[in-house]
């Protein structure tokens, strides 16, 4: 591990302590790093103009397959605050933290969330699929470290579903945790962080209430979501929607023949009206299931990433609105 950190620092041509000091006098705002795009948007809403934000896994990129680079190490080395999802989502983060020499504050946005635990059968499938998917992956650095001792650890969530942001009530927890952490790191702007967080919380709660009202008009037997990636468990539990997926929590996993056959059977039993491809998910598997069942693929859903700037799903709230619109169209179809 120490060799990985040293190799990365050599690759970028700078020592960790120097990375932290670089640019410190250039900007008076609090330097913050967020792990991925959805979390980054929440941090941006709460931090406003009082922070300088870097997001490691940007829009339309998959955090499951993310491989940090020297540029990411430099960004983290300059930061005073790191915001992560937690729940085992960023399995690559400890290596990056060590490589960057990061010594700042860490905010775990999901702290206080009631974790959704996978049952034994799903956990076993998850471990099997991750083991198959992990082969051939590189490590943190691109400076010649080829130690592949993370076969299962890289994407192993430990039996816990990390996609807690798919329930807007958990989004409220995220926003308040972030505000609290930023205030501790930057007490001079504590009141501003708290005020922005509470305004954002109200927007999240309004969106949650609106979605529940619209969903109430849909009969329970029509509320079934079939998709490629099991990233909507919190969503389904929060809003009374049954979720059927081809693969487990990893968007890169290849489904087994048994999993494909089981899903085809369940889709036919539920009279599913649309299949949804998650952005960056397993399109080939879903297309095969669509051909076997005769069910047409619906719109794309966003699970682990936001869309590019300028599109409706380029923010956390926008992503949620987009997903719910796609689902309502399918649920209400004749």
JSON list of N, CA and C in Angstrom, two decimals, residues 115 188 270:
[
{"chain": "A", "resi": 115, "resn": "UNK", "atom": "N", "xyz": [-29.60, 1.28, 6.71]},
{"chain": "A", "resi": 115, "resn": "UNK", "atom": "CA", "xyz": [-29.10, 0.54, 5.54]},
{"chain": "A", "resi": 115, "resn": "UNK", "atom": "C", "xyz": [-30.08, -0.53, 5.07]},
{"chain": "A", "resi": 188, "resn": "UNK", "atom": "N", "xyz": [-16.70, 29.87, 10.06]},
{"chain": "A", "resi": 188, "resn": "UNK", "atom": "CA", "xyz": [-17.05, 31.23, 9.67]},
{"chain": "A", "resi": 188, "resn": "UNK", "atom": "C", "xyz": [-18.27, 31.29, 8.76]},
{"chain": "A", "resi": 270, "resn": "UNK", "atom": "N", "xyz": [-45.72, -10.78, -14.01]},
{"chain": "A", "resi": 270, "resn": "UNK", "atom": "CA", "xyz": [-46.16, -9.47, -13.58]},
{"chain": "A", "resi": 270, "resn": "UNK", "atom": "C", "xyz": [-46.76, -8.64, -14.71]}
]
